[in-house]
Short mmCIF file of C-alpha atoms in Angstrom, two decimals:
data_model
loop_
_atom_site.label_atom_id
_atom_site.label_comp_id
_atom_site.label_asym_id
_atom_site.label_seq_id
_atom_site.Cartn_x
_atom_site.Cartn_y
_atom_site.Cartn_z
CA MET A 1 10.72 2.75 6.00
CA PHE A 2 13.88 1.20 4.65
CA ASN A 3 12.31 1.66 1.25
CA LEU A 4 12.61 5.38 1.85
CA ILE A 5 16.31 5.10 2.62
CA GLN A 6 16.82 2.95 -0.44
CA LYS A 7 15.03 5.60 -2.45
CA ASP A 8 17.38 8.31 -1.12
CA ILE A 9 20.42 6.25 -1.99
CA LEU A 10 19.10 5.71 -5.50
CA LEU A 11 18.56 9.46 -5.89
CA LEU A 12 21.89 10.33 -4.33
CA LYS A 13 23.98 8.04 -6.49
CA TYR A 14 25.07 10.87 -8.78
CA ILE A 15 26.12 12.97 -5.84
CA PHE A 16 28.09 10.00 -4.53
CA LEU A 17 29.81 9.78 -7.88
CA ILE A 18 30.73 13.46 -7.86
CA LEU A 19 31.81 13.39 -4.26
CA LEU A 20 34.08 10.39 -4.61
CA PRO A 21 36.76 11.92 -6.91
CA ILE A 22 36.81 15.06 -4.77
CA LEU A 23 37.36 12.90 -1.73
CA ILE A 24 40.16 11.03 -3.47
CA GLY A 25 41.81 14.22 -4.66
CA TYR A 26 41.67 15.72 -1.24
CA LEU A 27 43.07 12.68 0.48
CA LEU A 28 45.84 12.45 -2.13
CA LEU A 29 46.99 15.85 -0.96
CA ASP A 30 47.32 14.22 2.41
CA ASN A 31 44.91 16.48 4.18
CA SER A 32 43.00 15.80 7.33
CA SER A 33 40.49 12.99 7.03
CA ILE A 34 38.46 14.60 9.78
CA LEU A 35 37.61 17.73 7.83
CA MET A 36 37.01 15.83 4.61
CA GLY A 37 34.86 13.19 6.26
CA PHE A 38 32.87 15.86 8.01
CA LEU A 39 32.23 17.92 4.87
CA ALA A 40 31.40 14.93 2.68
CA SER A 41 28.94 13.56 5.23
CA ILE A 42 27.21 16.89 5.70
CA ILE A 43 26.93 17.40 1.95
CA LEU A 44 25.29 14.00 1.56
CA ILE A 45 22.90 14.49 4.45
CA GLN A 46 21.93 17.89 3.20
CA ALA A 47 21.46 16.62 -0.35
CA ALA A 48 19.28 13.77 0.90
CA PHE A 49 17.10 16.35 2.53
CA ALA A 50 17.04 18.68 -0.46
CA ILE A 51 15.79 16.05 -2.94
CA ASP A 52 12.58 15.69 -0.94
CA GLU A 53 12.10 19.31 -0.16
CA LYS A 54 9.61 20.29 -2.88
CA PRO A 55 5.98 20.44 -1.73
CA SER A 56 4.95 18.16 -4.60
CA ILE A 57 7.40 15.49 -3.46
CA ASN A 58 6.09 15.82 0.07
CA ILE A 59 2.62 15.21 -1.29
CA LEU A 60 3.88 12.11 -3.07
CA LEU A 61 5.61 10.71 0.02
CA ASN A 62 2.66 11.44 2.23
CA SER A 63 0.21 9.84 -0.14
CA LEU A 64 2.24 6.63 -0.16
CA PRO A 65 1.61 4.30 2.75
CA TYR A 66 4.16 5.89 5.06
CA THR A 67 3.58 7.86 8.23
CA ARG A 68 5.17 11.25 8.72
CA LYS A 69 7.21 9.79 11.54
CA GLU A 70 8.70 7.25 9.15
CA ILE A 71 9.48 9.89 6.57
CA VAL A 72 11.48 11.90 9.10
CA SER A 73 13.05 8.84 10.68
CA SER A 74 14.31 7.64 7.32
CA LYS A 75 16.41 10.81 7.08
CA TYR A 76 17.89 10.29 10.54
CA ILE A 77 18.72 6.65 10.00
CA GLY A 78 19.88 7.39 6.47
CA SER A 79 22.27 10.06 7.76
CA VAL A 80 24.04 7.53 9.96
CA ILE A 81 24.30 5.17 7.00
CA TYR A 82 25.85 7.90 4.82
CA ILE A 83 28.40 8.67 7.49
CA PHE A 84 29.47 5.04 7.49
CA ILE A 85 29.62 4.93 3.72
CA ILE A 86 31.93 7.96 3.76
CA PHE A 87 34.02 6.39 6.51
CA PHE A 88 34.32 3.23 4.55
CA ALA A 89 35.48 5.21 1.52
CA ILE A 90 38.05 7.10 3.61
CA LEU A 91 39.35 3.90 5.17
CA ILE A 92 39.77 2.23 1.82
CA MET A 93 41.40 5.24 0.21
CA ASN A 94 43.83 5.85 3.03
CA LEU A 95 44.77 2.22 2.90
CA VAL A 96 45.21 2.12 -0.87
CA MET A 97 46.84 5.51 -1.37
CA HIS A 98 48.94 5.84 1.74
CA GLY A 99 49.04 2.30 3.01
CA ILE A 100 47.81 3.40 6.41
CA ILE A 101 44.86 2.43 8.48
CA THR A 102 42.93 5.54 9.48
CA PRO A 103 43.15 5.85 13.26
CA TRP A 104 39.76 5.12 14.74
CA GLU A 105 40.02 8.18 16.94
CA GLU A 106 39.88 10.36 13.84
CA LEU A 107 36.77 8.65 12.60
CA PHE A 108 35.30 8.88 16.05
CA ILE A 109 35.78 12.63 16.22
CA THR A 110 34.39 13.01 12.72
CA PHE A 111 31.37 10.97 13.70
CA LEU A 112 30.71 13.13 16.72
CA LEU A 113 31.10 16.31 14.71
CA VAL A 114 28.71 15.17 11.99
CA ILE A 115 26.15 13.88 14.47
CA GLY A 116 26.34 17.11 16.43
CA PHE A 117 26.03 19.30 13.37
CA THR A 118 23.22 17.22 11.87
CA SER A 119 21.29 17.37 15.13
CA PHE A 120 20.98 21.10 14.65
CA MET A 121 20.76 21.12 10.88
CA LEU A 122 17.82 18.75 10.33
CA PRO A 123 15.27 20.38 12.64
CA PHE A 124 16.36 23.70 11.16
CA LEU A 125 15.74 22.39 7.64
CA TYR A 126 12.38 20.93 8.58
CA ARG A 127 11.36 24.21 10.14
CA PHE A 128 12.76 26.51 7.49
CA LYS A 129 13.98 25.97 3.96
CA SER A 130 17.37 24.91 2.63
CA GLN A 131 18.09 28.37 1.35
CA TYR A 132 17.99 29.73 4.89
CA LEU A 133 20.62 27.22 5.91
CA LEU A 134 23.16 29.10 3.83
CA ILE A 135 22.19 32.35 5.51
CA ALA A 136 22.34 30.72 8.93
CA SER A 137 25.74 29.18 8.15
CA LEU A 138 27.04 32.56 7.03
CA GLY A 139 25.68 34.02 10.24
CA ILE A 140 27.52 31.44 12.31
CA PHE A 141 30.70 31.97 10.32
CA VAL A 142 30.55 35.73 10.79
CA THR A 143 29.89 35.25 14.50
CA TYR A 144 32.90 32.95 14.62
CA LEU A 145 35.08 35.56 12.94
CA VAL A 146 33.80 38.26 15.26
CA VAL A 147 34.52 36.08 18.28
CA ILE A 148 38.05 35.46 17.04
CA GLY A 149 38.58 39.11 16.20
CA LEU A 150 37.20 40.64 19.36
CA PHE A 151 37.15 38.15 22.19
CA ILE A 152 39.18 35.00 21.87
CA HIS A 153 42.02 35.71 19.48
CA ASN A 154 43.45 32.25 19.64
CA LEU A 155 40.14 30.35 19.18
CA ASN A 156 41.49 28.45 16.19
CA ASP A 157 44.48 27.28 18.19
CA ARG A 158 42.29 26.33 21.08
CA ILE A 159 40.07 24.22 18.85
CA ARG A 160 43.11 22.56 17.31
CA GLU A 161 44.40 21.85 20.79
CA LEU A 162 41.06 20.46 21.85
CA VAL A 163 40.93 18.14 18.87
CA HIS A 164 44.49 17.09 19.55
CA THR A 165 43.67 16.40 23.18
CA LEU A 166 40.64 14.38 22.15
CA LEU A 167 42.75 12.38 19.74
CA THR A 168 45.26 11.48 22.38
CA ILE A 169 42.87 10.67 25.19
CA GLN A 170 43.48 7.21 26.48
CA ASP A 171 40.54 7.15 28.84
CA TYR A 172 37.73 5.24 27.22
CA GLN A 173 35.19 6.54 29.68
CA ILE A 174 35.46 9.97 28.13
CA TYR A 175 34.76 8.53 24.70
CA LEU A 176 31.78 6.73 26.10
CA LEU A 177 30.52 9.92 27.67
CA LEU A 178 30.93 11.82 24.41
CA VAL A 179 29.14 9.13 22.44
CA SER A 180 26.27 9.15 24.92
CA LEU A 181 25.98 12.92 24.73
CA GLY A 182 26.03 12.81 20.94
CA MET A 183 23.34 10.15 20.87
CA ILE A 184 21.10 12.01 23.29
CA LEU A 185 21.44 15.12 21.18
CA TYR A 186 20.68 13.19 17.99
CA VAL A 187 17.62 11.43 19.39
CA GLY A 188 16.33 14.70 20.84
CA SER A 189 16.74 16.33 17.45
CA TRP A 190 14.92 13.38 15.84
CA PHE A 191 11.91 13.85 18.10
CA LEU A 192 11.92 17.57 17.47
CA SER A 193 11.94 17.07 13.69
CA VAL A 194 9.07 14.58 13.86
CA ARG A 195 7.10 17.16 15.82
CA ILE A 196 7.86 19.91 13.34
CA TYR A 197 7.09 17.74 10.32
CA ARG A 198 3.84 16.43 11.77
CA ASN A 199 2.35 19.92 11.71
CA LYS A 200 3.51 20.82 8.24
CA VAL A 201 1.03 21.77 5.56
CA PHE A 202 1.65 20.98 1.90
CA MET B 1 -25.02 1.68 1.37
CA GLU B 2 -21.48 1.68 2.59
CA ASN B 3 -19.51 4.90 2.86
CA VAL B 4 -15.89 4.91 1.82
CA ILE B 5 -15.18 8.43 3.01
CA GLU B 6 -16.82 10.14 5.95
CA LEU B 7 -16.06 13.66 7.05
CA THR B 8 -18.03 14.61 10.13
CA ASN B 9 -18.38 18.15 11.48
CA VAL B 10 -14.99 19.10 10.20
CA GLN B 11 -13.66 22.59 10.89
CA LYS B 12 -10.57 24.03 9.31
CA SER B 13 -9.57 27.64 9.18
CA PHE B 14 -6.76 29.40 7.42
CA LYS B 15 -6.18 33.06 6.93
CA GLY B 16 -9.18 34.30 5.01
CA PHE B 17 -10.70 30.88 4.50
CA GLN B 18 -12.78 28.54 6.55
CA LEU B 19 -14.48 25.17 6.29
CA LYS B 20 -17.21 25.30 8.86
CA ASP B 21 -19.03 22.35 10.37
CA PHE B 22 -18.45 20.43 7.19
CA SER B 23 -19.84 16.93 6.74
CA LEU B 24 -19.56 14.77 3.67
CA THR B 25 -19.90 11.11 2.75
CA VAL B 26 -18.72 9.31 -0.37
CA LYS B 27 -20.46 6.08 -1.28
CA LYS B 28 -18.69 2.89 -2.15
CA GLY B 29 -18.88 1.63 -5.70
CA PHE B 30 -19.72 4.95 -7.35
CA VAL B 31 -18.11 7.89 -9.05
CA THR B 32 -18.55 11.09 -7.10
CA GLY B 33 -17.74 14.35 -8.82
CA PHE B 34 -16.60 17.19 -6.64
CA ILE B 35 -17.38 20.64 -7.94
CA GLY B 36 -17.02 24.20 -6.72
CA GLY B 37 -15.38 27.43 -7.82
CA ASN B 38 -11.82 28.52 -7.18
CA GLY B 39 -11.18 28.82 -3.48
CA ALA B 40 -14.35 26.93 -2.56
CA GLY B 41 -12.28 24.52 -0.48
CA LYS B 42 -12.02 21.54 -2.82
CA SER B 43 -8.30 21.05 -2.48
CA THR B 44 -8.46 21.56 1.27
CA THR B 45 -11.11 18.87 1.50
CA ILE B 46 -9.12 16.46 -0.63
CA LYS B 47 -6.00 17.14 1.41
CA MET B 48 -7.89 16.29 4.56
CA MET B 49 -9.06 13.05 2.99
CA MET B 50 -5.43 12.24 2.26
CA ASN B 51 -4.21 13.28 5.69
CA LEU B 52 -2.02 15.93 4.09
CA LEU B 53 -3.89 18.34 6.34
CA GLN B 54 -5.49 17.68 9.68
CA PRO B 55 -8.78 19.31 10.58
CA ASP B 56 -8.91 21.67 13.58
CA SER B 57 -11.83 19.64 14.86
CA GLY B 58 -14.23 16.97 13.65
CA SER B 59 -13.37 13.56 12.28
CA VAL B 60 -12.17 12.13 8.99
CA SER B 61 -12.54 8.43 8.35
CA LEU B 62 -11.84 6.26 5.31
CA PHE B 63 -13.07 2.70 4.94
CA GLY B 64 -14.39 3.20 8.47
CA LEU B 65 -10.86 3.68 9.81
CA ASN B 66 -9.26 6.80 11.25
CA TYR B 67 -5.86 8.14 10.27
CA LYS B 68 -4.54 8.30 13.77
CA GLU B 69 -4.40 4.55 14.20
CA HIS B 70 -4.62 3.18 10.68
CA GLU B 71 -2.74 5.64 8.47
CA LYS B 72 -0.75 3.03 6.57
CA ALA B 73 -3.64 0.61 6.16
CA ILE B 74 -5.78 3.39 4.71
CA LYS B 75 -3.13 4.64 2.32
CA GLN B 76 -2.50 1.12 1.04
CA ARG B 77 -6.02 1.22 -0.33
CA ILE B 78 -5.98 4.69 -1.92
CA GLY B 79 -4.63 5.81 -5.26
CA PHE B 80 -4.00 9.52 -5.51
CA VAL B 81 -3.85 11.39 -8.80
CA MET B 82 -2.74 14.99 -8.61
CA ASP B 83 -3.03 17.87 -10.98
CA ASP B 84 0.71 18.63 -10.68
CA ASN B 85 3.67 16.43 -11.26
CA VAL B 86 4.44 14.78 -7.95
CA PHE B 87 7.18 12.48 -9.24
CA TYR B 88 10.92 13.07 -9.12
CA GLU B 89 11.60 14.96 -12.32
CA GLU B 90 15.10 13.63 -12.78
CA LEU B 91 14.03 10.01 -12.70
CA SER B 92 12.51 7.85 -15.39
CA LEU B 93 9.22 6.07 -14.93
CA LYS B 94 11.09 2.81 -14.50
CA GLU B 95 13.11 4.25 -11.62
CA MET B 96 10.00 5.83 -10.20
CA LYS B 97 8.34 2.43 -10.16
CA LYS B 98 11.33 1.04 -8.31
CA ILE B 99 10.69 3.62 -5.59
CA ILE B 100 6.94 3.26 -5.35
CA LYS B 101 6.52 -0.47 -5.76
CA PRO B 102 8.00 -1.58 -2.42
CA ALA B 103 5.63 0.72 -0.57
CA TYR B 104 2.56 -1.26 -1.60
CA THR B 105 1.71 -4.80 -0.56
CA ASN B 106 -0.67 -5.25 -3.50
CA TRP B 107 1.56 -3.98 -6.28
CA ASP B 108 0.88 -5.73 -9.57
CA ASP B 109 3.72 -5.64 -12.13
CA ASN B 110 1.56 -7.14 -14.86
CA LEU B 111 -1.05 -4.48 -14.47
CA PHE B 112 1.62 -1.80 -14.49
CA GLU B 113 3.11 -3.08 -17.73
CA GLN B 114 -0.30 -3.47 -19.24
CA TYR B 115 -1.13 0.20 -18.69
CA ILE B 116 2.32 1.40 -19.73
CA GLU B 117 1.71 -0.32 -23.02
CA LYS B 118 -1.85 0.87 -23.31
CA PHE B 119 -0.83 4.48 -22.68
CA GLU B 120 2.37 4.18 -24.75
CA LEU B 121 4.43 5.63 -21.93
CA PRO B 122 8.23 5.69 -22.27
CA LEU B 123 9.86 3.85 -19.38
CA ASN B 124 13.35 5.23 -19.77
CA LYS B 125 12.74 8.90 -20.41
CA LYS B 126 13.07 11.41 -17.63
CA ILE B 127 9.77 12.45 -16.14
CA LYS B 128 10.52 16.12 -16.67
CA THR B 129 10.19 15.58 -20.42
CA PHE B 130 6.62 14.29 -20.01
CA SER B 131 3.68 16.30 -21.26
CA LYS B 132 0.75 17.03 -19.02
CA GLY B 133 -1.23 14.20 -20.54
CA MET B 134 1.60 11.70 -20.13
CA MET B 135 2.03 12.81 -16.56
CA MET B 136 -1.60 12.14 -15.86
CA LYS B 137 -1.37 8.73 -17.49
CA ALA B 138 1.70 7.86 -15.43
CA SER B 139 0.00 9.00 -12.26
CA LEU B 140 -3.09 6.98 -13.03
CA THR B 141 -1.06 3.90 -13.94
CA VAL B 142 0.57 4.00 -10.53
CA ALA B 143 -2.78 4.44 -8.80
CA ILE B 144 -4.28 1.50 -10.65
CA SER B 145 -1.25 -0.80 -10.34
CA HIS B 146 -1.56 -1.23 -6.61
CA HIS B 147 -5.22 -2.21 -6.85
CA ALA B 148 -6.45 0.88 -5.03
CA GLU B 149 -10.05 0.54 -3.91
CA LEU B 150 -10.49 4.28 -3.76
CA ILE B 151 -9.06 6.63 -6.36
CA ILE B 152 -8.94 10.28 -5.36
CA MET B 153 -8.16 12.75 -8.11
CA ASP B 154 -7.56 16.45 -7.78
CA GLU B 155 -8.45 18.20 -11.04
CA PRO B 156 -7.32 15.34 -13.26
CA THR B 157 -8.75 16.77 -16.45
CA SER B 158 -7.51 20.35 -16.16
CA GLY B 159 -5.06 21.25 -18.89
CA LEU B 160 -5.77 18.13 -20.94
CA ASP B 161 -6.93 18.23 -24.53
CA PRO B 162 -10.51 17.13 -25.23
CA SER B 163 -9.65 13.84 -26.89
CA PHE B 164 -7.45 12.76 -24.03
CA ARG B 165 -10.03 13.88 -21.52
CA ARG B 166 -12.47 11.59 -23.23
CA GLU B 167 -9.96 8.76 -23.18
CA LEU B 168 -9.43 9.28 -19.47
CA LEU B 169 -13.14 9.24 -18.76
CA ASP B 170 -13.52 6.02 -20.71
CA LEU B 171 -10.73 4.52 -18.72
CA LEU B 172 -12.32 5.54 -15.44
CA HIS B 173 -15.51 4.03 -16.67
CA HIS B 174 -13.61 0.83 -17.32
CA VAL B 175 -12.10 0.90 -13.83
CA MET B 176 -15.58 1.24 -12.39
CA GLN B 177 -16.67 -2.07 -13.86
CA ASP B 178 -15.23 -3.51 -10.70
CA GLU B 179 -17.95 -2.74 -8.19
CA GLU B 180 -15.58 -2.63 -5.28
CA LYS B 181 -13.94 0.50 -6.63
CA THR B 182 -14.80 4.06 -5.79
CA ILE B 183 -13.70 7.23 -7.55
CA PHE B 184 -13.78 10.70 -6.08
CA PHE B 185 -12.66 13.53 -8.27
CA SER B 186 -12.69 17.26 -8.26
CA THR B 187 -12.97 19.25 -11.43
CA HIS B 188 -13.71 22.58 -12.98
CA ILE B 189 -14.91 21.04 -16.17
CA THR B 190 -18.41 20.08 -15.23
CA THR B 191 -19.26 18.54 -18.58
CA ASP B 192 -16.83 15.73 -17.75
CA LEU B 193 -19.02 14.78 -14.86
CA GLU B 194 -22.14 14.57 -16.91
CA ARG B 195 -20.47 11.71 -18.68
CA ILE B 196 -19.34 9.69 -15.74
CA ALA B 197 -20.47 10.79 -12.27
CA ASP B 198 -23.16 8.99 -10.27
CA TYR B 199 -23.10 11.55 -7.48
CA ILE B 200 -22.26 15.21 -7.41
CA THR B 201 -20.91 16.98 -4.38
CA PHE B 202 -21.07 20.74 -4.61
CA LEU B 203 -18.98 22.97 -2.42
CA HIS B 204 -19.29 26.71 -2.25
CA ASN B 205 -17.32 29.09 -0.02
CA GLY B 206 -16.31 26.33 2.36
CA LYS B 207 -19.87 25.13 2.69
CA HIS B 208 -21.22 21.81 1.54
CA ILE B 209 -24.22 22.83 -0.59
CA PHE B 210 -25.31 19.32 -1.54
CA THR B 211 -24.39 15.77 -2.44
CA LYS B 212 -26.97 14.35 -4.75
CA GLU B 213 -27.46 11.66 -7.29
CA PHE B 214 -27.07 13.01 -10.76
CA SER B 215 -30.62 12.11 -11.74
CA GLN B 216 -31.97 13.70 -8.58
CA ILE B 217 -30.37 17.00 -9.52
CA GLU B 218 -32.19 16.93 -12.82
CA GLU B 219 -35.45 16.25 -11.04
CA GLU B 220 -35.08 19.02 -8.49
CA TYR B 221 -33.28 21.83 -10.23
CA ALA B 222 -34.45 23.74 -13.24
CA ILE B 223 -33.62 26.84 -15.21
CA VAL B 224 -36.62 29.07 -15.65
CA LYS B 225 -36.86 31.66 -18.40
CA GLY B 226 -39.62 34.21 -18.86
CA GLU B 227 -40.74 37.80 -19.19
CA ILE B 228 -39.73 40.27 -16.52
CA ASP B 229 -43.33 41.20 -15.67
CA LEU B 230 -43.91 37.62 -14.56
CA LEU B 231 -41.80 38.26 -11.50
CA ASP B 232 -43.34 39.32 -8.21
CA ARG B 233 -42.03 38.98 -4.70
CA ASP B 234 -43.41 35.49 -4.12
CA ILE B 235 -42.08 34.15 -7.32
CA GLU B 236 -38.67 35.74 -6.83
CA ARG B 237 -38.44 33.99 -3.49
CA GLU B 238 -38.75 30.68 -5.30
CA PHE B 239 -35.43 31.14 -7.00
CA ILE B 240 -31.89 30.65 -5.83
CA SER B 241 -30.99 33.67 -7.91
CA ILE B 242 -32.18 35.56 -10.92
CA ARG B 243 -30.47 37.17 -13.85
CA LYS B 244 -32.49 39.95 -15.39
CA SER B 245 -32.01 41.57 -18.74
CA ASN B 246 -34.06 43.74 -21.11
CA HIS B 247 -35.39 40.66 -22.79
CA GLY B 248 -36.56 38.87 -19.68
CA PHE B 249 -35.20 36.86 -16.82
CA GLU B 250 -33.40 33.59 -16.30
CA ALA B 251 -33.36 31.97 -12.88
CA LEU B 252 -32.52 28.76 -11.08
CA THR B 253 -34.96 26.93 -8.87
CA ALA B 254 -34.23 24.07 -6.53
CA ASN B 255 -37.83 22.98 -6.52
CA LYS B 256 -38.77 22.26 -10.06
CA LYS B 257 -42.24 20.83 -9.36
CA ARG B 258 -43.48 23.71 -7.25
CA THR B 259 -42.13 26.28 -9.68
CA GLU B 260 -43.83 24.46 -12.50
CA ASN B 261 -47.12 24.56 -10.61
CA MET B 262 -46.76 28.25 -9.87
CA LEU B 263 -45.81 29.40 -13.31
CA GLY B 264 -47.55 26.83 -15.43
CA ASN B 265 -46.75 27.39 -19.06
CA MET B 266 -46.07 31.09 -18.69
CA ALA B 267 -42.35 30.40 -18.42
CA LEU B 268 -39.88 28.15 -20.11
CA ILE B 269 -38.47 25.45 -17.86
CA GLU B 270 -35.24 23.80 -18.89
CA LYS B 271 -32.79 21.24 -17.64
CA PRO B 272 -29.89 23.01 -15.90
CA SER B 273 -26.27 22.18 -16.47
CA LEU B 274 -23.97 21.82 -13.46
CA GLU B 275 -22.40 25.04 -14.57
CA ASP B 276 -25.78 26.78 -14.29
CA ILE B 277 -26.20 25.46 -10.78
CA MET B 278 -22.75 26.65 -9.78
CA PHE B 279 -23.22 30.04 -11.37
CA TYR B 280 -26.61 30.80 -9.84
CA THR B 281 -25.70 29.48 -6.42
CA LYS B 282 -22.72 31.77 -6.32
CA LYS B 283 -24.77 34.70 -7.55
CA GLY B 284 -27.49 33.92 -5.01
CA GLU B 285 -25.03 34.01 -2.20
CA GLU B 286 -23.63 37.34 -3.26
CA GLN B 287 -27.15 38.79 -3.43
CA TYR B 288 -28.33 37.73 -0.03
CA VAL B 289 -25.21 38.33 1.96
#
């Protein structure tokens, strides 16, 4: 199965190379590492999925001695690896460019956000196609705007506050709780994707 | 004789298509050609053999193993050659090898290089620049390089020029020198099979019409040609189907000996091609449905 992850990394190397300067540029402007880390990770995870999306590639992968469970699992394990690669890049760049060590709380929040988002994204992608993800994302964005406009006018501020609170929490038990929740969500999503993929027809 | 592939009472239905109570065996050490018209269910059958599709009921076993428990062990022993490009278009063959090689325990680099040279395949060009023939060669090289015992091919000769088709058939012939190997391939171009196949499996409308040795087909089936007035009800019943014209009739029989006895030398009896058998079987079904 690790062959499959290796394969994804080989195929993603160009995307890595494109992503890296963008990441550098963004961090040079001294923007939030959380947002950048989140976006870069999601782009990689989504790209790793997209390269194997064609039916012909699915036929190839399924004719090789891999089980469907392994094919799906490689994406889930791979995703965690990509997150750490991005984190590593952010850590290095912050250190080199600004001479600071990225606070681990920031990385922690980013990790949770990516894991949470991916948990919904991957089963969605396995069930539908990538192109619907854009539509779904637009749908969520519009809903978000509607919520801000009609119901909770200060939603943005509230989120900012929440993030700020999370960043300043000193109680490690809460972190532990959040990590556990994230993991449960991720593993549940993993099982769901295996189920969806098992019944796919190519 | 040992069976490499066994499909037993398999059912599979899609919208507007159905494989019903379908059983099929493929013998070890031989080339089996798989024929049938468009939509007969050839690809569906091959996909079930590859576990790309699961049957609604019935069992599929390869090398005497089932996919549920032995999926990886089975796939280690199969080489799959598809009609389409199933490689990553943006990669070169060299990179593609890097991806495929670790998946197989029996991968043989020497063999791979040997065939790359034999086929004159470029290692560093992107796969999307490959022609159909090159694609097929690449696919076959991969299938051979991991010492597959069973090679399954879905329409390998479609879209290839005649000289390359011949080359491919020669190569398959060469592969078959090793008696442990088995080849199963579907095709539209039935003349290819006359050159290489030991067994023919004929599928029509989701039904398995027959699997027979090539020589047996020639013994049993015949094309009969004669004058229209030769036909009466009894004789017409002898035939799978009949094509009548102003000049006479042409028909297919599945019982050459009996037909010969009935008609004696009043009709012309000829060796049928596989195409004849396919054509008349299809026509027969349309008539009697």
